[in-house]
PDB file of C-alpha atoms in Angstrom:
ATOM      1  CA  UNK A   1       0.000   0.000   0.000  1.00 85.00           C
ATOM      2  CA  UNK A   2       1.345   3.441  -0.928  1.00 83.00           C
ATOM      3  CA  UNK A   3       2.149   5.747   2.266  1.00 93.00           C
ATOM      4  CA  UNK A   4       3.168   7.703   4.014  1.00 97.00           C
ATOM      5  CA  UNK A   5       4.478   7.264   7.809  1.00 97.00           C
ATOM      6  CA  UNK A   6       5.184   9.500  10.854  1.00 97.00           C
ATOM      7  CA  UNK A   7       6.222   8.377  14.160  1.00 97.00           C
ATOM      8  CA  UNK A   8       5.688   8.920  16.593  1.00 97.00           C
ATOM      9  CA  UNK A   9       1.915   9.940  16.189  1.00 96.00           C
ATOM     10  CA  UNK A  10       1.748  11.668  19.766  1.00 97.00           C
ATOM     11  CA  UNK A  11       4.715  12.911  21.439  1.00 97.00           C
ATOM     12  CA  UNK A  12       4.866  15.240  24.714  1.00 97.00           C
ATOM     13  CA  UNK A  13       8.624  16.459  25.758  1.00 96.00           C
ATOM     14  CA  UNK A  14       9.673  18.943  28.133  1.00 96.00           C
ATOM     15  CA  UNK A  15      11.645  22.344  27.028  1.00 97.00           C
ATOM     16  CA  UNK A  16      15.224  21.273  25.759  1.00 96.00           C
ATOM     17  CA  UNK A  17      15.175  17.989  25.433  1.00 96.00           C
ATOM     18  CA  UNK A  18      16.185  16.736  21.825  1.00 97.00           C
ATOM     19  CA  UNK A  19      13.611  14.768  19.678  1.00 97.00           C
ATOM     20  CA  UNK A  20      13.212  13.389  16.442  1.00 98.00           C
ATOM     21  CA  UNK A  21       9.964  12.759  13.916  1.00 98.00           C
ATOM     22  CA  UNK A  22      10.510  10.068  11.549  1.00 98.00           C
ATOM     23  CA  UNK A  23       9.103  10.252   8.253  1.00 98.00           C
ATOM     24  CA  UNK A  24       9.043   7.736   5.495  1.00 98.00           C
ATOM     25  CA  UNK A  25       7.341   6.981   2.128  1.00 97.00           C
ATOM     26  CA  UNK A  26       7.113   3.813  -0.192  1.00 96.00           C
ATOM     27  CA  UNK A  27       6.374   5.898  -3.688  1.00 96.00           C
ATOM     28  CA  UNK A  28       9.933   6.457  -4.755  1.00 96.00           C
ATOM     29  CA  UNK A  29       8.643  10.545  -4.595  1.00 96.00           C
ATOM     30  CA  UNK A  30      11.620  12.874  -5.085  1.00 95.00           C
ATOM     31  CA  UNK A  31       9.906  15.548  -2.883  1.00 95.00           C
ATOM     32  CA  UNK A  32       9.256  15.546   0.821  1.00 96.00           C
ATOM     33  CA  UNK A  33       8.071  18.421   3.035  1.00 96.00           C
ATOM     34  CA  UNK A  34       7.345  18.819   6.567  1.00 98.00           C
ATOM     35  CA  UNK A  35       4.306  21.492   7.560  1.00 96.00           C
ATOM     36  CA  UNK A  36       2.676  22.588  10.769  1.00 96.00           C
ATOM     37  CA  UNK A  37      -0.594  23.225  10.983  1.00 93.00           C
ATOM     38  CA  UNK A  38      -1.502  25.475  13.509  1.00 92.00           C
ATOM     39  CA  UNK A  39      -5.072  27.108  14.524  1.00 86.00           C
ATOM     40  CA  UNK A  40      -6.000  29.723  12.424  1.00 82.00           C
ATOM     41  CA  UNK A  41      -2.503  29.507  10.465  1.00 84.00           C
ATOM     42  CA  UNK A  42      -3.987  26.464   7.971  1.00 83.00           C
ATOM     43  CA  UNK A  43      -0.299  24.554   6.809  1.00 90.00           C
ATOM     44  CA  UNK A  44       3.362  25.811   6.756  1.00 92.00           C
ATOM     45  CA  UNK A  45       5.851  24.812   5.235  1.00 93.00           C
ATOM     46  CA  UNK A  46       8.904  24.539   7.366  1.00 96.00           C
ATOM     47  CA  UNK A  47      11.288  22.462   5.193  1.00 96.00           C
ATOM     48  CA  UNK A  48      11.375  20.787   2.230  1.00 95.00           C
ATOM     49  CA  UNK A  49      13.646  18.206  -0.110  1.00 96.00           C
ATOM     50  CA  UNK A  50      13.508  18.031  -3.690  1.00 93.00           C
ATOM     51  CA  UNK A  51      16.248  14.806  -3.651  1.00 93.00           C
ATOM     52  CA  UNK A  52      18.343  12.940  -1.379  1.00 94.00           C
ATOM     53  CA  UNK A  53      20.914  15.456   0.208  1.00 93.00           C
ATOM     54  CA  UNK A  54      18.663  18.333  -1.322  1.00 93.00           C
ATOM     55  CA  UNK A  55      16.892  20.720   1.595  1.00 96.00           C
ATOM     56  CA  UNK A  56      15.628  23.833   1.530  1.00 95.00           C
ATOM     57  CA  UNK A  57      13.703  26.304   4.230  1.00 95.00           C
ATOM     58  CA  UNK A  58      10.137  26.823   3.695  1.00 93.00           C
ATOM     59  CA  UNK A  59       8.125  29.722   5.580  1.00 90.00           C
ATOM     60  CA  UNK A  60       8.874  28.662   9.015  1.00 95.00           C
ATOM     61  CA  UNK A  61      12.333  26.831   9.370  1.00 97.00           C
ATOM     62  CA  UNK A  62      13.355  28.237  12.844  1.00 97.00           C
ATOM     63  CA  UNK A  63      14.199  26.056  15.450  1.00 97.00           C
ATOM     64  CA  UNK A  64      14.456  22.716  12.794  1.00 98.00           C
ATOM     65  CA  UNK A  65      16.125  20.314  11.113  1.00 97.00           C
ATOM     66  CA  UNK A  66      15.940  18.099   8.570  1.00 97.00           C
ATOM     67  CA  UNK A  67      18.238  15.956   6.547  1.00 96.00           C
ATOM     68  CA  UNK A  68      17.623  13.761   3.846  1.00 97.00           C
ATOM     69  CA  UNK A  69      20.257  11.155   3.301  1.00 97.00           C
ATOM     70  CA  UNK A  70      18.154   7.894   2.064  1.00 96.00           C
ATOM     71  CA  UNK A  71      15.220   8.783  -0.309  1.00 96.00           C
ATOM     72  CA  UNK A  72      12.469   7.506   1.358  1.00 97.00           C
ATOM     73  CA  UNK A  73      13.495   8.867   4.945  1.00 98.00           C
ATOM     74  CA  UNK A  74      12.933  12.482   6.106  1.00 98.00           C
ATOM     75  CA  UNK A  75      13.531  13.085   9.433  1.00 98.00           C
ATOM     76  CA  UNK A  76      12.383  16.081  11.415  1.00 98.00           C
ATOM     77  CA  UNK A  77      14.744  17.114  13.909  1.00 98.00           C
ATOM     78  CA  UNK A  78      14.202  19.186  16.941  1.00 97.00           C
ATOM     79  CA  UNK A  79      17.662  20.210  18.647  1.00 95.00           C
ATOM     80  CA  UNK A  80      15.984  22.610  21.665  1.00 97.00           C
ATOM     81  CA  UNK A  81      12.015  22.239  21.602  1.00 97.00           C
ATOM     82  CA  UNK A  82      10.486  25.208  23.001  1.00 97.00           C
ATOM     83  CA  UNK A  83       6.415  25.042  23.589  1.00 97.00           C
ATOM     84  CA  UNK A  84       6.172  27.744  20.659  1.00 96.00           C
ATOM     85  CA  UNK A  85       6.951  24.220  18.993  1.00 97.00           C
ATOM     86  CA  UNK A  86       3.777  22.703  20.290  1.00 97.00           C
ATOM     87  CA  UNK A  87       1.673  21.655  17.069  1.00 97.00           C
ATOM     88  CA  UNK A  88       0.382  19.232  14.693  1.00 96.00           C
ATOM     89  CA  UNK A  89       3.278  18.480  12.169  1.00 97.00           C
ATOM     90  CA  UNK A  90       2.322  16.709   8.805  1.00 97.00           C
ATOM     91  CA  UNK A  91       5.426  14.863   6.682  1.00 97.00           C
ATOM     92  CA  UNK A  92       4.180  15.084   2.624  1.00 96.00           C
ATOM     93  CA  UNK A  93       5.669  13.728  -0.503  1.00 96.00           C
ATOM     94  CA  UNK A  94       5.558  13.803  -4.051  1.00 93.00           C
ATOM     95  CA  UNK A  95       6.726  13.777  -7.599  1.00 91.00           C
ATOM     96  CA  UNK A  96       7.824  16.778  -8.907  1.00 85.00           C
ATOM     97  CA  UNK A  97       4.799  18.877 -10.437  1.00 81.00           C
ATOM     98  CA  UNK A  98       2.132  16.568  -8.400  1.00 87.00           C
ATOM     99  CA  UNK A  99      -0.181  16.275  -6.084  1.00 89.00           C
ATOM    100  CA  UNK A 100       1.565  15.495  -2.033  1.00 92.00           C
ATOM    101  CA  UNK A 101       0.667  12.346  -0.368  1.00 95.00           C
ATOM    102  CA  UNK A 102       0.268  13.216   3.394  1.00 96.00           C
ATOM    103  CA  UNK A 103       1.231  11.183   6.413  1.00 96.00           C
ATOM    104  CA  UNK A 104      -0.974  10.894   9.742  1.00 95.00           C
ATOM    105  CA  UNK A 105       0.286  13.975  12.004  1.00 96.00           C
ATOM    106  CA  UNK A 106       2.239  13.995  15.318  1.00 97.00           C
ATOM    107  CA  UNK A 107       0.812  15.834  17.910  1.00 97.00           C
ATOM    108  CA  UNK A 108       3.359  17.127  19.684  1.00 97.00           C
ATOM    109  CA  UNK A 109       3.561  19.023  23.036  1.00 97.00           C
ATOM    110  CA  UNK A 110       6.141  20.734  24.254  1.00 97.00           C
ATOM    111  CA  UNK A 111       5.971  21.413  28.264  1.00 96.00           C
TER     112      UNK A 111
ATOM    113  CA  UNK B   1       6.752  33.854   0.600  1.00 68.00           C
ATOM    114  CA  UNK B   2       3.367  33.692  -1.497  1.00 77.00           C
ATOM    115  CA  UNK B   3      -0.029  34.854  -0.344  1.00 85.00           C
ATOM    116  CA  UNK B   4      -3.109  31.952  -0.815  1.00 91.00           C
ATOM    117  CA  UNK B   5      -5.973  33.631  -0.085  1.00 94.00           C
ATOM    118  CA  UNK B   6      -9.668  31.297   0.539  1.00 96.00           C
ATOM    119  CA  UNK B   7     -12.989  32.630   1.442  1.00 96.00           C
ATOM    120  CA  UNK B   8     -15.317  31.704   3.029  1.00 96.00           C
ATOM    121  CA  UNK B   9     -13.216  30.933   6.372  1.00 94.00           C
ATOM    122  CA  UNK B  10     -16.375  28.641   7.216  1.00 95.00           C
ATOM    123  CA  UNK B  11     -19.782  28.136   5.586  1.00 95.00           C
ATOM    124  CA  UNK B  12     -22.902  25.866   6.302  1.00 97.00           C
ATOM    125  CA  UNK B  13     -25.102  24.635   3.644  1.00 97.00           C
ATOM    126  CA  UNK B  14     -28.291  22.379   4.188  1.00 97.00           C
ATOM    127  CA  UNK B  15     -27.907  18.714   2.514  1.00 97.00           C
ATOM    128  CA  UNK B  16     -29.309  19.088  -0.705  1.00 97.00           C
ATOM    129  CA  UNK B  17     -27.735  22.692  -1.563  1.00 97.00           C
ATOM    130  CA  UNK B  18     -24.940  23.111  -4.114  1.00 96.00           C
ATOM    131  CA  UNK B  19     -22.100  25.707  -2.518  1.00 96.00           C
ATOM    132  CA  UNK B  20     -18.718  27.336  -3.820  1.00 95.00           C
ATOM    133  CA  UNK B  21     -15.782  28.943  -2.784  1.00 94.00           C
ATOM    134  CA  UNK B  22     -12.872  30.699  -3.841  1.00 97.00           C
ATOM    135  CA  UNK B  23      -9.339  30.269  -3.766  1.00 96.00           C
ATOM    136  CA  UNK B  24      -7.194  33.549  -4.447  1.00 95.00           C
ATOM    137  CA  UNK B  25      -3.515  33.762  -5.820  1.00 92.00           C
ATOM    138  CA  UNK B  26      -1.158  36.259  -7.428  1.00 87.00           C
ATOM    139  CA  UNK B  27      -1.237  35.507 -10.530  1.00 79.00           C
ATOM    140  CA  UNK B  28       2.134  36.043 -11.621  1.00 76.00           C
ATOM    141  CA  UNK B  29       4.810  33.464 -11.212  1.00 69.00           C
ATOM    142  CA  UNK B  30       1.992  30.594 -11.467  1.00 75.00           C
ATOM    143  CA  UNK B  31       3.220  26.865 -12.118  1.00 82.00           C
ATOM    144  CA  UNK B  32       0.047  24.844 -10.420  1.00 90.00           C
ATOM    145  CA  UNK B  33      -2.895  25.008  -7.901  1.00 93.00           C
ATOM    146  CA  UNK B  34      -4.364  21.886  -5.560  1.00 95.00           C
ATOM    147  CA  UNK B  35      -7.478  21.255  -4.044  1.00 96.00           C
ATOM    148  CA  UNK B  36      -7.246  19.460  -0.829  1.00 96.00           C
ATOM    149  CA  UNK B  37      -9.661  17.796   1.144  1.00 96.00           C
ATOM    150  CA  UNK B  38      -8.967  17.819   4.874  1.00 95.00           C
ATOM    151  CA  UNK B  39     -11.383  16.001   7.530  1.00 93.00           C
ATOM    152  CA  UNK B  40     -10.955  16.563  11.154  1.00 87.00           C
ATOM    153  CA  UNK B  41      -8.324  14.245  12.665  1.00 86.00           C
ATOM    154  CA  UNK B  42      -7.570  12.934   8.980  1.00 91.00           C
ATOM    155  CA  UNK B  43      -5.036  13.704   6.494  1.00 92.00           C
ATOM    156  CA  UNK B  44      -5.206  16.096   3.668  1.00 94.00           C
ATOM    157  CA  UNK B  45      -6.142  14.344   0.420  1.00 94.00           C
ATOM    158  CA  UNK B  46      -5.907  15.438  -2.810  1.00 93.00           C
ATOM    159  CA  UNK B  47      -8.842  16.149  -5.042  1.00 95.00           C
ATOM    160  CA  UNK B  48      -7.330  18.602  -8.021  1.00 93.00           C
ATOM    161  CA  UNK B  49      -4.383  19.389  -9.747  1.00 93.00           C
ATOM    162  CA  UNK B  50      -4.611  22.164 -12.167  1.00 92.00           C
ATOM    163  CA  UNK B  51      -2.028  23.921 -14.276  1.00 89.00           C
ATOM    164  CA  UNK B  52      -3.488  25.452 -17.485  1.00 87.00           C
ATOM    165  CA  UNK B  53      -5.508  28.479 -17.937  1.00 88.00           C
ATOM    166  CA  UNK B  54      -9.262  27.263 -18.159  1.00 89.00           C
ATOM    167  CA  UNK B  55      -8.855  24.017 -16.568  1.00 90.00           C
ATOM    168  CA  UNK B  56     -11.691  22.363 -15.159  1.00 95.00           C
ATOM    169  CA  UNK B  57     -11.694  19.151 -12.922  1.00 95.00           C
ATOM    170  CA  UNK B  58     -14.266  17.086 -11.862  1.00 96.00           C
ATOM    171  CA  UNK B  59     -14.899  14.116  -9.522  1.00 93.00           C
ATOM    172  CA  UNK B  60     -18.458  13.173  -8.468  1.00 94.00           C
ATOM    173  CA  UNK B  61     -20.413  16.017  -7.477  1.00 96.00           C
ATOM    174  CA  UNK B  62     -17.144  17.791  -6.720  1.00 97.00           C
ATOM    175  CA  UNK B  63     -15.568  20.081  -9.554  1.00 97.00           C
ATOM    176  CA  UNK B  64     -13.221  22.977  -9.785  1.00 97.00           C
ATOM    177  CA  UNK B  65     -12.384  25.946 -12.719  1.00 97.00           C
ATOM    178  CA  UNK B  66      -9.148  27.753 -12.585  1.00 95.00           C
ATOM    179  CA  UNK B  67      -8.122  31.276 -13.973  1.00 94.00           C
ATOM    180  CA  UNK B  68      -4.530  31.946 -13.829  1.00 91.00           C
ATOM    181  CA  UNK B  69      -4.724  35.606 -15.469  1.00 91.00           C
ATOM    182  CA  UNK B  70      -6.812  36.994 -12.714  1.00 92.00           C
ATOM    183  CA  UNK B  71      -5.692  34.440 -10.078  1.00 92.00           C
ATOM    184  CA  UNK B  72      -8.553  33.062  -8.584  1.00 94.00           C
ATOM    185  CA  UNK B  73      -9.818  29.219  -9.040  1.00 96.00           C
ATOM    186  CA  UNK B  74     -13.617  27.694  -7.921  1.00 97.00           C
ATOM    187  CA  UNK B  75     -14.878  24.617  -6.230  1.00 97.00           C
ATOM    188  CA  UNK B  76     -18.129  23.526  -6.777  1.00 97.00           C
ATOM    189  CA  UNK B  77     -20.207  20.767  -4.661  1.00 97.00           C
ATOM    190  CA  UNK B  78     -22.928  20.120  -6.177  1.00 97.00           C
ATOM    191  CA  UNK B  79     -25.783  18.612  -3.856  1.00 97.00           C
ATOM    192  CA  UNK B  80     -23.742  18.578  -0.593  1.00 97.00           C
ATOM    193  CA  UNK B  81     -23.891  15.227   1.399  1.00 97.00           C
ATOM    194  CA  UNK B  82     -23.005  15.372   5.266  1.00 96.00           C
ATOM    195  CA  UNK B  83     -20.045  13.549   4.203  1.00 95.00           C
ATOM    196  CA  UNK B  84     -18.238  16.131   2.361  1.00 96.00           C
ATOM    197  CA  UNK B  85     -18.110  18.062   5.505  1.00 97.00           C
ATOM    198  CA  UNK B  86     -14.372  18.950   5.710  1.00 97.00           C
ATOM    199  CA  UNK B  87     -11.727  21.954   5.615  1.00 96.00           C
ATOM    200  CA  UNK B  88     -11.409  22.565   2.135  1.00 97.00           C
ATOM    201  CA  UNK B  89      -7.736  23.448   1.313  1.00 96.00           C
ATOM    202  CA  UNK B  90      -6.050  25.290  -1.737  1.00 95.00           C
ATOM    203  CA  UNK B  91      -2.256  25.257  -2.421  1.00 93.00           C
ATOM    204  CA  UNK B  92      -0.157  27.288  -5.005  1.00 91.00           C
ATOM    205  CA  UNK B  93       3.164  25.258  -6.164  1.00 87.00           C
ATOM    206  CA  UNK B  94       6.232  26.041  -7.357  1.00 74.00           C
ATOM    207  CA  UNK B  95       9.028  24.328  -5.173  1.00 72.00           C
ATOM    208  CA  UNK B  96       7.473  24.995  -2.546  1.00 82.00           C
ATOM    209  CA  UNK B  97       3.566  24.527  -1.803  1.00 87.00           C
ATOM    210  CA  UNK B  98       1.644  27.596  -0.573  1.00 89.00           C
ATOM    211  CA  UNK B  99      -1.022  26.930   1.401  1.00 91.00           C
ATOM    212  CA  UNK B 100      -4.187  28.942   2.241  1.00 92.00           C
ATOM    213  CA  UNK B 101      -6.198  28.721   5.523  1.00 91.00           C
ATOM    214  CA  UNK B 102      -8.980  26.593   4.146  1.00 94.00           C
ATOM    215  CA  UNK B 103     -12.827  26.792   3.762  1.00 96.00           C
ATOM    216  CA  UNK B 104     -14.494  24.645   6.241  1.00 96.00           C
ATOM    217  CA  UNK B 105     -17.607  23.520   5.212  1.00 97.00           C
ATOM    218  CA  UNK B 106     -20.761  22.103   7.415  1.00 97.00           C
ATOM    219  CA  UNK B 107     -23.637  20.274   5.711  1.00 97.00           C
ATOM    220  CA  UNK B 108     -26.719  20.027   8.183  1.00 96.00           C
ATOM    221  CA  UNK B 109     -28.729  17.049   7.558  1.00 94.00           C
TER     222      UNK B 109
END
């Protein structure tokens, strides 16, 4: 089955203390993103890879990141969360030019 | 960073009634628009792709016109169902996707 896959789908963390969001797809896509979706806000972008060892900022990069060293894998890195970081965060991927296949979410809270 | 405008923020339509709403976009530097559908504690799924000037898309009762010159693109549902209440979302791509805030749209039964 094609997909997409987050984990984990619920994290809570306290201020400082280093995490990681695993994403992963099965489609051979070029392109993955990571967005958080915030109330009021609808989805941003806060990076994005457009090939293996190929990132770039979106709108709202501060605070992440990413790397993208295997083409199905991109992880979401958190050095220092800070509860400004509290959201729901939504891994995507595509082929160039087409529509994004979404993963789950992880709700994450940071304390 | 590119400005996605959609309105309606919210609307709600007795089943039975056929509704719209907009998505807005500058229209210069255009390479493609999406139409997402987005049900609470779902995913967003894709309903549209559209890159040329005129397109029109259609899936069920669901359907959607783009105009690139004046930047604006429609989705119809024709006959709302309580099922296709959902956030509604529209994204301008380049490299990046730009989303807008989404239309979130109630059908009473």
């Amino acid at each position: 089955e094609a997909q997409v896959t987050q984990n984990p789908r619920y994290l809570i963390t306290v201020t400082g203390k280093k995490l990681t969001v695993t994403c992963s797809q099965n489609m051979n896509h070029e392109y993955m993103s990571w967005y958080r979706q915030d109330p009021g806000l609808g989805l941003r972008q806060i990076y994005y890879s457009m090939n293996v060892e190929v990132t770039d900022k979106g709108d709202v990069p501060e605070g992440y990141k990413v790397s993208r060293k295997e083409k199905r894998n991109f992880p979401l890195i958190l050095e220092s969360p800070s509860p400004n970081q509290t959201s729901l965060y939504f891994c995507a991927s595509n082929f160039p030019g087409d529509t994004q296949y979404f993963g789950p979410g992880t709700r994450l809270t940071v304390l | 960073i590119l400005n996605v405008e959609q309105s309606p923020q919210s609307l709600h339509v007795q089943e039975g009634d056929s509704t719209n709403f907009t998505c807005s976009f500058p229209s210069s530097n255009f390479y493609a628009l999406h139409w997402y559908r987005w049900e609470t504690a779902k995913s967003p799924e894709a309903l549209f792709v559209m890159t040329l000037n005129g397109d029109e898309k259609k899936k069920g009762r669901i359907s959607a016109t783009l105009n690139t010159k004046e930047g604006y693109s429609y989705l119809y549902i024709k006959g709302s169902q309580p099922e296709d209440s959902a956030t509604y979302l529209c994204a301008l791509t380049g490299n990046q996707f730009y989303f807008g805030t989404g239309t979130s749209l109630t059908v009473i039964p």
